[in-house]
Each structure stands twice: as C-alpha cells, then as structure tokens.
Coordinates of C-alpha atoms and ligand atoms in Angstrom, one line a residue:
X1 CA 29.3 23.6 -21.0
X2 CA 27.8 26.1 -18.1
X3 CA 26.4 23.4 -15.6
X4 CA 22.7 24.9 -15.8
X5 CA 22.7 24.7 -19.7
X6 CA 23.4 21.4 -19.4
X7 CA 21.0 20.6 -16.8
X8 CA 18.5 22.8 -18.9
X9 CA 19.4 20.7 -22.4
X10 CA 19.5 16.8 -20.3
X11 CA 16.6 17.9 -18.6
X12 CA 18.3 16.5 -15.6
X13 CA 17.0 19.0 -12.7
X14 CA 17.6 19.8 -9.3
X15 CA 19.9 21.9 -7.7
X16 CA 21.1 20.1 -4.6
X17 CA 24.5 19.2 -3.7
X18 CA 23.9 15.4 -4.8
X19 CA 22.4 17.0 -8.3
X20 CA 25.1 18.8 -8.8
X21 CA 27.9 16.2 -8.1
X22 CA 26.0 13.8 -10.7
X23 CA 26.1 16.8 -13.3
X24 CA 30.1 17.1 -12.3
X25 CA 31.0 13.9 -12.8
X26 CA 28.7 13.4 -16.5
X27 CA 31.1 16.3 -17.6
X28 CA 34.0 15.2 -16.3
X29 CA 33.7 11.7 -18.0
X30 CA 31.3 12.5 -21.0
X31 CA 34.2 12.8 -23.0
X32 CA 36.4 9.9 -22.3
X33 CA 35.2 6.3 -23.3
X34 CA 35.5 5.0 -19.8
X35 CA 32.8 2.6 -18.2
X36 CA 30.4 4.3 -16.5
X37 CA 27.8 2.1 -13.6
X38 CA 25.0 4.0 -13.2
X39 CA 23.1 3.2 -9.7
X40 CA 20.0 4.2 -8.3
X41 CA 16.4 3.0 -7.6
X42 CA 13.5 3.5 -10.8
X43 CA 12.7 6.7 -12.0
X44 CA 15.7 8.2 -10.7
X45 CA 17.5 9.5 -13.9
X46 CA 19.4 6.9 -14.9
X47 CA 18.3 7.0 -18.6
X48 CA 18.6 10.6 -19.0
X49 CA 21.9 10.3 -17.6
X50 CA 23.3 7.6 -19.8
X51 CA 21.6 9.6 -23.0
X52 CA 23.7 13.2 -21.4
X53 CA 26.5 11.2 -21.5
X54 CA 26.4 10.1 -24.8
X55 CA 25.2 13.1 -26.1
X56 CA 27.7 15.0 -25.0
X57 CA 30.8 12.5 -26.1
X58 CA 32.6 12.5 -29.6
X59 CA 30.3 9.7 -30.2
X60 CA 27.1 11.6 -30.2
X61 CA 27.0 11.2 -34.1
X62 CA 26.4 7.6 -34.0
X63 CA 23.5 6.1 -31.9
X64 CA 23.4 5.1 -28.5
X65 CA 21.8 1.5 -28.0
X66 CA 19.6 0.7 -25.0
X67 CA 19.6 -2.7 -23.8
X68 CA 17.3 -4.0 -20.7
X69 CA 19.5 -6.6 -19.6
X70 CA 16.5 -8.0 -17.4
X71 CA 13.7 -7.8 -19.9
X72 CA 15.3 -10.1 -22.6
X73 CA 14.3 -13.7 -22.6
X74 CA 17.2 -16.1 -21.3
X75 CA 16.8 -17.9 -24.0
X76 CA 17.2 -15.3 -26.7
X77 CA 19.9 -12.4 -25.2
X78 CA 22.6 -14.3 -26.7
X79 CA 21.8 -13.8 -30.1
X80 CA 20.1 -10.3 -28.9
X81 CA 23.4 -8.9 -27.8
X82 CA 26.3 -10.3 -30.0
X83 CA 23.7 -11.7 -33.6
X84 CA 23.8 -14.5 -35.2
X85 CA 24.2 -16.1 -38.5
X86 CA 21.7 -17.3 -40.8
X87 CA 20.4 -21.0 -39.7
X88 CA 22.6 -20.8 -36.2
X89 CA 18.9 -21.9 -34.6
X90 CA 15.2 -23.0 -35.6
X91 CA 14.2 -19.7 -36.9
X92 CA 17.4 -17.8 -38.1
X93 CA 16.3 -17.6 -41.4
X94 CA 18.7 -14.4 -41.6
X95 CA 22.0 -13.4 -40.2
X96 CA 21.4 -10.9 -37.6
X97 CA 23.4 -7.7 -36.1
X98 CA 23.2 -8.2 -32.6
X99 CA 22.6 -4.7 -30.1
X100 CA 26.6 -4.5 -29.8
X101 CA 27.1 -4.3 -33.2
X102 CA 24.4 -1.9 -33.3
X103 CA 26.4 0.1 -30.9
X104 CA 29.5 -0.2 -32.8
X105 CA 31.3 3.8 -32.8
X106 CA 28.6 4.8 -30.6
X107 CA 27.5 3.9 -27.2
X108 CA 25.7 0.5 -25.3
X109 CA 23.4 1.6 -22.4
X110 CA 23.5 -1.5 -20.7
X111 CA 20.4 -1.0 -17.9
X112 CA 19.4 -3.4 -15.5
X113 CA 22.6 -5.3 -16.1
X114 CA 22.3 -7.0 -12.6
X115 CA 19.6 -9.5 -14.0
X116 CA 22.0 -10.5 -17.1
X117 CA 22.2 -14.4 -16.8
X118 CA 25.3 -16.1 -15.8
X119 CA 26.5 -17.6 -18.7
X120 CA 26.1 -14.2 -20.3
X121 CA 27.8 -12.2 -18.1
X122 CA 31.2 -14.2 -19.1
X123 CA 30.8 -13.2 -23.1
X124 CA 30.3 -9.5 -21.7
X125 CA 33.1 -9.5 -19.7
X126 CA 35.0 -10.4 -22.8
X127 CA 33.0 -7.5 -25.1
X128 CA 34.1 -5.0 -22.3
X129 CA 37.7 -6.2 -22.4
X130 CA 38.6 -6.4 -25.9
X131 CA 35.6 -5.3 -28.2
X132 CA 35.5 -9.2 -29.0
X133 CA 32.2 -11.3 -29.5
X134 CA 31.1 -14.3 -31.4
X135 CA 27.4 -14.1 -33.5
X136 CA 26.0 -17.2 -32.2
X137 CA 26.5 -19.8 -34.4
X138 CA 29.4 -18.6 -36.0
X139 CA 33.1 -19.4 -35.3
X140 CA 34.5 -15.9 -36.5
X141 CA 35.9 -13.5 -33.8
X142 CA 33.8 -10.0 -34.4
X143 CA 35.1 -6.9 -33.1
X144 CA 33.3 -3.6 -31.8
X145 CA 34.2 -0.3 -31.0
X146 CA 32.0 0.6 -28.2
X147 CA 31.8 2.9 -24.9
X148 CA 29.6 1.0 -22.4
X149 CA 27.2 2.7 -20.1
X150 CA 25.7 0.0 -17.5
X151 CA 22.9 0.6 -14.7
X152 CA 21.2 -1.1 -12.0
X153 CA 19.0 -0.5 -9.1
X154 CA 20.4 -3.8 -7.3
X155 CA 23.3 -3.5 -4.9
X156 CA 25.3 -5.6 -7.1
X157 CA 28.2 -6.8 -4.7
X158 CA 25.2 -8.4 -2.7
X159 CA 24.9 -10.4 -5.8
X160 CA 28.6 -10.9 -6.3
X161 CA 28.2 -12.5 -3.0
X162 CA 25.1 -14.4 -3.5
X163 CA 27.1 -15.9 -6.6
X164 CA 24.8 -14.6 -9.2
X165 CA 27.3 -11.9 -10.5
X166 CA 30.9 -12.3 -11.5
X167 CA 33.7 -10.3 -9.5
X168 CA 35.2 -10.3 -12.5
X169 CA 32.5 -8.6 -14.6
X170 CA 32.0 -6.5 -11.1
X171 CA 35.2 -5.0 -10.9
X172 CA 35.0 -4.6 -14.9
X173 CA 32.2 -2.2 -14.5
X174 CA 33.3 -0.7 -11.1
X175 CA 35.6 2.1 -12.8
X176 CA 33.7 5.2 -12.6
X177 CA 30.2 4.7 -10.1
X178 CA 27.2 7.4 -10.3
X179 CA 24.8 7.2 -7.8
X180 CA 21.6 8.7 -8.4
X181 CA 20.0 9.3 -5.0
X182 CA 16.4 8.8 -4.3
X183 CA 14.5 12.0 -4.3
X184 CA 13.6 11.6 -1.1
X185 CA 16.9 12.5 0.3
X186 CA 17.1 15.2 -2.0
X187 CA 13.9 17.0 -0.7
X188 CA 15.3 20.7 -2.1
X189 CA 14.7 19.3 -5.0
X190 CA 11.0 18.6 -5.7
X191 CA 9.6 21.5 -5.6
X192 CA 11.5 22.9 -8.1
X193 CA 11.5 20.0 -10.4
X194 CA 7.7 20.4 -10.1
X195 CA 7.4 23.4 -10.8
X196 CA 9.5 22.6 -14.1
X197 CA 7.1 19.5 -14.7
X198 CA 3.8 21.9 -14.2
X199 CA 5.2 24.2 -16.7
X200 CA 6.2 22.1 -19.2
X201 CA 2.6 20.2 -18.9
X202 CA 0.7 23.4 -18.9
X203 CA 1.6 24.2 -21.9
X204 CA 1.4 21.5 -23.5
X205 CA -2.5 21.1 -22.6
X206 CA -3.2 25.0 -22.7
X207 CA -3.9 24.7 -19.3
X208 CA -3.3 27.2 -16.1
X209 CA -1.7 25.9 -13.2
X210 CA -3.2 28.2 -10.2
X211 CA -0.7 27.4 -7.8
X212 CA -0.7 25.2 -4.5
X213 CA -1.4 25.8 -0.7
X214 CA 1.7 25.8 1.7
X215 CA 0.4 22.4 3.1
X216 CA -0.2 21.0 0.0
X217 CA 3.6 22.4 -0.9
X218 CA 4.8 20.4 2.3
X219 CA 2.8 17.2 1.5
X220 CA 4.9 17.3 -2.1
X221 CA 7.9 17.1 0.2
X222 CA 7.2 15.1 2.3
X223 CA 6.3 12.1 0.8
X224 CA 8.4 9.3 -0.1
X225 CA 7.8 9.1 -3.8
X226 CA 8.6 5.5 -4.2
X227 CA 8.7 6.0 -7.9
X228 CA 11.0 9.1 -7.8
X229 CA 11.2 11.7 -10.7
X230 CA 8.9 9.5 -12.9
X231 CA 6.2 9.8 -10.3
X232 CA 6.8 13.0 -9.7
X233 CA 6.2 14.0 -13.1
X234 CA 3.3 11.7 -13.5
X235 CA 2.1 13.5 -10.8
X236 CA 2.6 17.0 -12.2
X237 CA 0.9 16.1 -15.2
X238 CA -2.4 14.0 -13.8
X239 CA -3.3 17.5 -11.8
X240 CA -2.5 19.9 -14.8
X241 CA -4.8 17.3 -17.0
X242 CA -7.4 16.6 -14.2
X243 CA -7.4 19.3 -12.1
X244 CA -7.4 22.1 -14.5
X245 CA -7.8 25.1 -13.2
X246 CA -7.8 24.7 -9.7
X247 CA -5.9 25.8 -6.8
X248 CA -4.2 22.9 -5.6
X249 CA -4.7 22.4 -1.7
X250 CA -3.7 19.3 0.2
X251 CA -6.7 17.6 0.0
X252 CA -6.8 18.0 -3.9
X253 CA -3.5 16.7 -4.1
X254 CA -3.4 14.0 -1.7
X255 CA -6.0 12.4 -3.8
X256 CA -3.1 11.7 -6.5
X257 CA -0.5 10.2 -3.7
X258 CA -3.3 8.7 -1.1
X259 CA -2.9 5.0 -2.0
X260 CA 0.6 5.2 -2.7
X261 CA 1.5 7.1 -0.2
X262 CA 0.0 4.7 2.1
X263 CA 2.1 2.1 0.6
X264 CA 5.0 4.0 0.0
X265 CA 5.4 6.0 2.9
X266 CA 6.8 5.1 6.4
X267 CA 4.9 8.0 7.8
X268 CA 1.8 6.8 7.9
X269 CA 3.5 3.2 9.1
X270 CA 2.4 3.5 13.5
X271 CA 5.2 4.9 15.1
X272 CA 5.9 2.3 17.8
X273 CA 7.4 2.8 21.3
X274 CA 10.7 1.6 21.9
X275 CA 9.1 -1.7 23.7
X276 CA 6.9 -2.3 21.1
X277 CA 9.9 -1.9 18.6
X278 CA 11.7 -4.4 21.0
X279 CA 8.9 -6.9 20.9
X280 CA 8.8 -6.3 17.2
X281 CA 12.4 -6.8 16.2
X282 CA 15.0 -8.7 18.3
X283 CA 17.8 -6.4 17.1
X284 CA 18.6 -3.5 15.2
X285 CA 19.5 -5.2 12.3
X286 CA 16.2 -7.2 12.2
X287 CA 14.5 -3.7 11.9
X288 CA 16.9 -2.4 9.3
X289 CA 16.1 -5.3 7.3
X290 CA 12.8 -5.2 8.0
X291 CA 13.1 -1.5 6.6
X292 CA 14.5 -3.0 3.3
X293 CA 12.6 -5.8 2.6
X294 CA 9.4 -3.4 3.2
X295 CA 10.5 -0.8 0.8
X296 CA 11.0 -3.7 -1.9
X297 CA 7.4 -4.9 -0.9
X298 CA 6.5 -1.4 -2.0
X299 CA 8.3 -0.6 -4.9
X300 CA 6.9 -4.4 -6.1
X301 CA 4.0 -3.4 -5.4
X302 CA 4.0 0.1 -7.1
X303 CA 5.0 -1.7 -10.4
X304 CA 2.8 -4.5 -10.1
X305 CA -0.5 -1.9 -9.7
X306 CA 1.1 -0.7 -13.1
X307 CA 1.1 -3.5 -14.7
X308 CA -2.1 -4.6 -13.2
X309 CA -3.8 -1.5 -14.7
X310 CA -2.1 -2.3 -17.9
X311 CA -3.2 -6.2 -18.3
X312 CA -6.7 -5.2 -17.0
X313 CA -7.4 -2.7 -19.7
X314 CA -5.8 -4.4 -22.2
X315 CA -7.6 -7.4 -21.6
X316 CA -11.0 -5.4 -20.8
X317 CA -10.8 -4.0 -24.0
X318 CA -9.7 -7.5 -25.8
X319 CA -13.1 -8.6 -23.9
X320 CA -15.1 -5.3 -24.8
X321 CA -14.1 -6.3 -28.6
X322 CA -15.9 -9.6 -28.2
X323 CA -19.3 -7.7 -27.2
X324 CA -19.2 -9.8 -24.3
X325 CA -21.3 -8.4 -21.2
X326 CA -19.1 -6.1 -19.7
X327 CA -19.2 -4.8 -15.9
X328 CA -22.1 -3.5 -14.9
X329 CA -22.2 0.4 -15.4
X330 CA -19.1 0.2 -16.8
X331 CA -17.9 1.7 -19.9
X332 CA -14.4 1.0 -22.0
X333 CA -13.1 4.3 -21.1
X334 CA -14.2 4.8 -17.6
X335 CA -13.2 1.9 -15.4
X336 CA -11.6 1.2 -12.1
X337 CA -8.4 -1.1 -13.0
X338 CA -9.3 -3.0 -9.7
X339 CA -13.0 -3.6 -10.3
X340 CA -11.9 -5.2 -13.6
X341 CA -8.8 -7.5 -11.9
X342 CA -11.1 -8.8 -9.9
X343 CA -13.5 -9.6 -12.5
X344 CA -11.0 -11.1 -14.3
X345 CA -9.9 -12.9 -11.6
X346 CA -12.8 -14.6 -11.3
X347 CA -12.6 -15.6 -15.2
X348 CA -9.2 -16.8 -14.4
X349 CA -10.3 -18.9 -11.6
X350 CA -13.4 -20.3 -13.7
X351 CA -10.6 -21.7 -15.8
X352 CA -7.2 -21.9 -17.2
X353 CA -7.0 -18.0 -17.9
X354 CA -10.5 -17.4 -19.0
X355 CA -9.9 -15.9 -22.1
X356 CA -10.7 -19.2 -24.3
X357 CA -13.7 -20.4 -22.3
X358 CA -15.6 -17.4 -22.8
X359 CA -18.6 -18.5 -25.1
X360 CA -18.1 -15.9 -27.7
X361 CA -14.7 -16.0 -28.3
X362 CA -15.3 -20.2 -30.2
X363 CA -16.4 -17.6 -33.2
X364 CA -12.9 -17.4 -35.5
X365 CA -11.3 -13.9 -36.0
X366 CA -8.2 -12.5 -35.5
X367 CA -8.0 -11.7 -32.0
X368 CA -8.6 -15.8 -31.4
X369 CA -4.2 -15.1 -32.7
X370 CA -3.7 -13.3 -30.2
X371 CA -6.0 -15.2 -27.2
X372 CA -3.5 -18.1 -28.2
X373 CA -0.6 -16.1 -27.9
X374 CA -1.6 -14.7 -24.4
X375 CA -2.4 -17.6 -22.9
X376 CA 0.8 -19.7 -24.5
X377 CA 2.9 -16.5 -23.2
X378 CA 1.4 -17.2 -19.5
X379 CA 1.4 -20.9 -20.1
X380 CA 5.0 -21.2 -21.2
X381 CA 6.2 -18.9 -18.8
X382 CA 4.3 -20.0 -15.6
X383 CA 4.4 -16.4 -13.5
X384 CA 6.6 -14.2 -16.2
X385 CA 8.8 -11.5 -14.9
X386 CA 6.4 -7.9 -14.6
X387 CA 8.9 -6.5 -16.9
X388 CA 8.4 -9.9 -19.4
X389 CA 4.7 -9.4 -18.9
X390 CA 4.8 -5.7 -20.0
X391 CA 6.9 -6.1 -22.8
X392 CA 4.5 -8.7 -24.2
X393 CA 1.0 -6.6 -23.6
X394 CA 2.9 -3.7 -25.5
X395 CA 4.2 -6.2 -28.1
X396 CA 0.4 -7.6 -28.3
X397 CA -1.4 -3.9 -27.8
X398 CA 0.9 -2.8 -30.9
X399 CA 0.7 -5.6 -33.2
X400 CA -3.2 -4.9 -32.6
X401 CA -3.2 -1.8 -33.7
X402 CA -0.8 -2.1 -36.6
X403 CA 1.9 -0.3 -35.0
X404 CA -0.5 2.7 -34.4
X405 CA 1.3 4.2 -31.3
X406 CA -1.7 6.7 -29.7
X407 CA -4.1 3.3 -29.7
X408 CA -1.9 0.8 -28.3
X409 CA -1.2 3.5 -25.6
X410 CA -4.8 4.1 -25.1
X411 CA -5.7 0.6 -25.1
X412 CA -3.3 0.0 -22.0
X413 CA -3.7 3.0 -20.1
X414 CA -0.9 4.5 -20.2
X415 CA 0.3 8.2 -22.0
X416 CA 1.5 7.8 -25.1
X417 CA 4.8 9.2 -23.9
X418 CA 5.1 6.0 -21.5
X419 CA 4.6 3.7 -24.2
X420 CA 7.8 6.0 -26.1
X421 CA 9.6 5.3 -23.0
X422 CA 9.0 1.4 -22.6
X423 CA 9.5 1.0 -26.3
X424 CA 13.1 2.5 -25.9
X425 CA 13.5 1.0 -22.7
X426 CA 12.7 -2.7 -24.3
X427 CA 14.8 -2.0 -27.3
X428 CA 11.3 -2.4 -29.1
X429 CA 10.7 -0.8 -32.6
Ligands
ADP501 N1 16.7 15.0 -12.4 C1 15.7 15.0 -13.2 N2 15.1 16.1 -13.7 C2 14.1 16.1 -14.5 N3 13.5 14.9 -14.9 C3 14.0 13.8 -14.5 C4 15.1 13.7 -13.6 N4 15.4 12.5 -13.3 C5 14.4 11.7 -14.0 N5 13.6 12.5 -14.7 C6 12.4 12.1 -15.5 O1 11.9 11.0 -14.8 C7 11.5 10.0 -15.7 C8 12.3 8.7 -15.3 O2 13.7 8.9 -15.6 P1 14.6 7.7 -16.1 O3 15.9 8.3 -16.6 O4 13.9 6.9 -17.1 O5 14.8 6.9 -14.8 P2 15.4 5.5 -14.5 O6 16.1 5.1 -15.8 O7 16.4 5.7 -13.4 O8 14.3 4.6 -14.1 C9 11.8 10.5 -17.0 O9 10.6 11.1 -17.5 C10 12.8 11.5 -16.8 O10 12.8 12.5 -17.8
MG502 MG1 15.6 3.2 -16.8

C-alpha cells in the first residue's frame, strides 16, 4: 500500500521525516507476527498505530484486544488476562476467557505495559514465549495463538533498573521499537494535521471554518502541546464548535491553550541569565532533571484537570439529582469545573467525602447504590490511580444511565467520542 493511502485509511497524519519513518516501519512489520513496543508520550498515536498494524496483518479478520496494563486492578489482571475457572475465587460463579484468549488468532494491544505488576510480568513473559498460560485456578496448560503489540510512555529500562520491570520481559519486548515523537518536535506537522482535524469537524457540525491569522498560525506551532495529537484535535474541534464562524486570530485561539499553555509551555517559564541558572541549578544535570520532572508535573497535571472536570460534573450532577442547593447562579449545564471542586472540597472537608452527610441524601433511592459505591471505591482505595478513578466514574456514569452512551458522556463532560475512546482503552463494554 501507497504510503499516503495508508496514512489517509490509519488516519495517522503528518508528513515529516519522523512520520514517515513510523509509517515505514508499520509496513514493513504489519505483516509478520513480530513483537512490536510502541513508545511515546499520551496522545501521540500509539493506538492508531497498534489498530494500523493489526489492520493491515493476515490477522485483521479476527479482533484485536486492547488491554490497559495500568488501569486493571492488581488484584484482578490475573484472571483479566489469562481467565479463570468457575469457583477459582469468591465470585467466579463462571469460568471466564481471559483478554489473551480473547486475542487468540488475532492480536493483544498490550498499552501501558510498564505499570503491569511484578508477579505478572513473569506469566507474560511466558505467554510471549510459548503461547502458554494457566486460567487462574486451574492446573491445565492453555495455549494461544497471538501477535503481541505492547506500548508505554515510560522509559522502561529506567524501570528495569529501578527493579520494577524484568530484563527478561524487557528484552522479550525489545525486538522491533517504534517511537512516536512528541509533536512538538515534529512542528511541520501541526498545521497540516489541523487543518485535517478542522475539516473533518466542520463537517461534521455544518460549520465554516474561516481560516486563521498568521500569528495565530505561529501560536499553533509554537506551543508545546503537552497532550499531543489528542489535544490538538480537541483543540480543532472546541473552535469549529465554539467559535463558529469566526476568523481565528491569536487572541481567539489563545483562549483554548491559555491555561495550558501556561502549564505546558517552557516559553512562558522566565528565561534566566546564566547566573541565575547557576544559582538555580548546581549542574547541568540538575537542570535537565529539573526539565523532566517539570514536564511530568505538567503532563500530571493536564490529566488530573481532566479528571477533575470529570468527578466534578459527575458528582455535581449526582448532587443536582438530589435537588440540593446548588452554586449560586449556577446551572447543571453551565459551570466552571473549578468553582464546583472547590465547592466540593469543602463538602469533602466537612466530612468523610461529603456525599453521605448531605441532609437529603438519608431519603432511600437508587443513587444512595451508588453514593456507597463511590465512597467505598475512595475508601478502599485511599488515593486511586487517575486512570482507576476514571474508569470507575465511567463505570458509575454508565451503569446510571443504563448503558446510554450520549448521557453518561454528557454527564461527565466529555464528547461522546472520548467516552468511545476510554471505553476501548479500559477494555470496558
Ligand atoms: N498522526 C496522527 N494523525 C491524526 N490523528 C492522530 C495522530 N496521532 C494521534 N491522533 C489522534 O489523536 C488521538 C490520540 O491518539 P492515540 O492513538 O489514542 O494516542 P496514544 O495511544 O498515544 O495516547 C486520537 O484521536 C487519534 O486519532
Ligand atoms: Mg493510548
């Protein structure tokens, strides 16, 4: 296949040299079943790469399995991954296909392997070896056929080296690396994958995209997109939505990257003098990882405003349900995420989470279900993982709404494309 059809049918755009080596190297080992690691921060590509690849393999008929390696409990990825039988545990009423059996003549997208617990890692090693597994609880050697695709956005030797990652499972996985760069060092690339994004939104809102000003052009390049592609196209489809019709200047558009590009971006860090950088940071190495730990600090911080918007909605509208008082001058559908967290905040200070010791909620319906689970989830789990914590408010926003994907999507703020996205992402059906 012609490189730009691909590209076209992946929707994996760009055109710079890095691009174009990625879109190289998927052909070149699309059709083989060799490992492939995926690397590269969020919102990079790494799923539409691992979906290319299997799409374009001899597997293609059967499915392609997506498996956050990160997201699943500890307790339960055992029995996640490789099944179980009926009875193996308290609540195994059935026998169970695990994901890898799932997988079996297809392909297993392992993502965010890097956070797969230790003991686990061992049985994948095995898996990746010989296609052999046990179902938890049973003694019977099970075999797959599967091609395994794995990703991370961790430097994994650091955590061969910090002991939290086998070599062995390392150098398993090692056989054929893709790196997806950061789209800031591919800055040929945004504009056009923009452009793509406006398109594609434009039409489907029946909207006209009037164009942008030179500077706002440079501001699109310039910034560090911490969240990469996926906030690029978030982007691209807040000012089609919100900004109909308008010409984009930079003004208009820095309104979509202000806050984040204050956190994001090293630009707008002060540029210190070479003393001041001395005084700051004894050596070079200091600084450089000073450099690293701050862009962590900001990618945290990106997700956690994410997830911040998500719980306070979510639990705004849980609140709004219970015609309790809501914030002043505020209505369910036009809030400011912040205004709410701190509201909540305060409930949560007043007492365990607040939810329960809210007056109205002592009256029995069904949402006191799923006040108990909330605050068991946040009990049992002390401070949960973001991604733990997101996976339950989409488990909880669902289950709600009785599956009804557009109102679980409304209800936590997200597009209803997002919450297609985390569903596959969490192996959630
Ligand atoms: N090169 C690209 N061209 C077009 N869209 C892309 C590209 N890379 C990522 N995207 C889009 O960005 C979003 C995030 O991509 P995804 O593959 O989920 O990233 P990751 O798995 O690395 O976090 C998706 O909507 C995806 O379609
Ligand atoms: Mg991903």
């Amino acid at each position: 296949m012609d490189r730009q059809v691909f590209q076209e049918k992946f929707g994996l755009l760009g055109e710079s040299d890095a691009i174009r080596q990625v879109v190289d190297k998927i052909m070149q080992v699309s059709g083989t079943d060799i490992t492939v690691m995926l690397q590269g921060e969020s919102g990079v590509g790494k799923d539409v790469t691992a979906r290319a690849i299997h799409a374009m393999s001899k597997r293609s008929r059967k499915d392609i399995v997506i498996v956050n390696c990160g997201a699943i409990p500890e307790g339960i990825i055992e029995s996640e991954l490789f099944g179980h039988e009926k009875g193996s545990f308290t609540g195994a009423h059935e026998a169970r296909k695990g994901y890898f059996e799932k997988a079996d003549g297809g392909t297993i997208f392992l993502d965010e392997i890097g956070d797969t617990p230790k003991n686990i890692q061992v049985k994948l090693l095995r898996v990746l070896e010989s296609g052999e597994f046990f179902r938890v609880g049973s003694s019977k050697l099970s075999t797959v056929d599967v091609r395994v695709i794995a990703a991370t956005n961790r430097d994994l030797w650091e955590l061969v080296k910090d002991g939290s990652f086998r070599e062995d499972l390392y150098y398993r996985l090692d056989t054929v690396k893709i790196k997806l760069p950061p789209l800031r060092d591919r800055q040929e690339d945004i504009i056009p994958i923009f452009r793509k994004f406006v398109t594609e939104f434009s039409s489907k809102y029946d909207s006209v995209f009037q164009g942008f000003s030179d500077e706002a052009k440079e501001l699109l390049v310039s910034y560090r997109w911490p969240g990469n592609v996926r906030e690029l196209r978030n982007v691209a489809e807040q000012l089609v939505v919100l900004e109909k019709s308008q010409f984009i200047d930079k003004d208009r558009l820095q309104k979509y990257l202000k806050g984040r590009q204050f956190l994001g971006s090293t630009d707008n860090l002060p540029v210190l003098s070479k003393s001041e950088r001395e005084q700051h940071f004894e050596n070079e190495s200091s600084s450089a990882d000073m450099g690293i730990i701050y862009r962590a600090l900001v990618e945290m911080r990106t997700d956690i405003s994410d997830l911040k918007k998500m719980l306070a909605k979510f639990l705004y509208s849980t609140i709004a349900d219970k015609n309790i008082k809501a914030l002043p001058g505020a209505t369910p559908r036009n809030i400011d995420p912040n205004d709410i967290s701190s509201h909540l905040r305060k409930q949560m200070d007043d007492s365990s989470l607040g939810i329960r010791s809210v007056d109205s909620f002592d009256d029995v319906d069904d949402n006191d279900k799923e006040n108990d689970d909330i605050e068991s989830f946040f009990r049992e789990k002390e401070i949960p993982s973001i991604e733990d914590a997101e996976k339950f408010l989409i488990e909880q926003a669902l289950k709600r709404f009785d599956g009804n994907r557009r109102k679980a999507s409304e209800a936590l703020g997200v597009s209803e494309r997002t919450l297609y996205r985390k569903l596959d992402q969490y192996g959630l059906q």
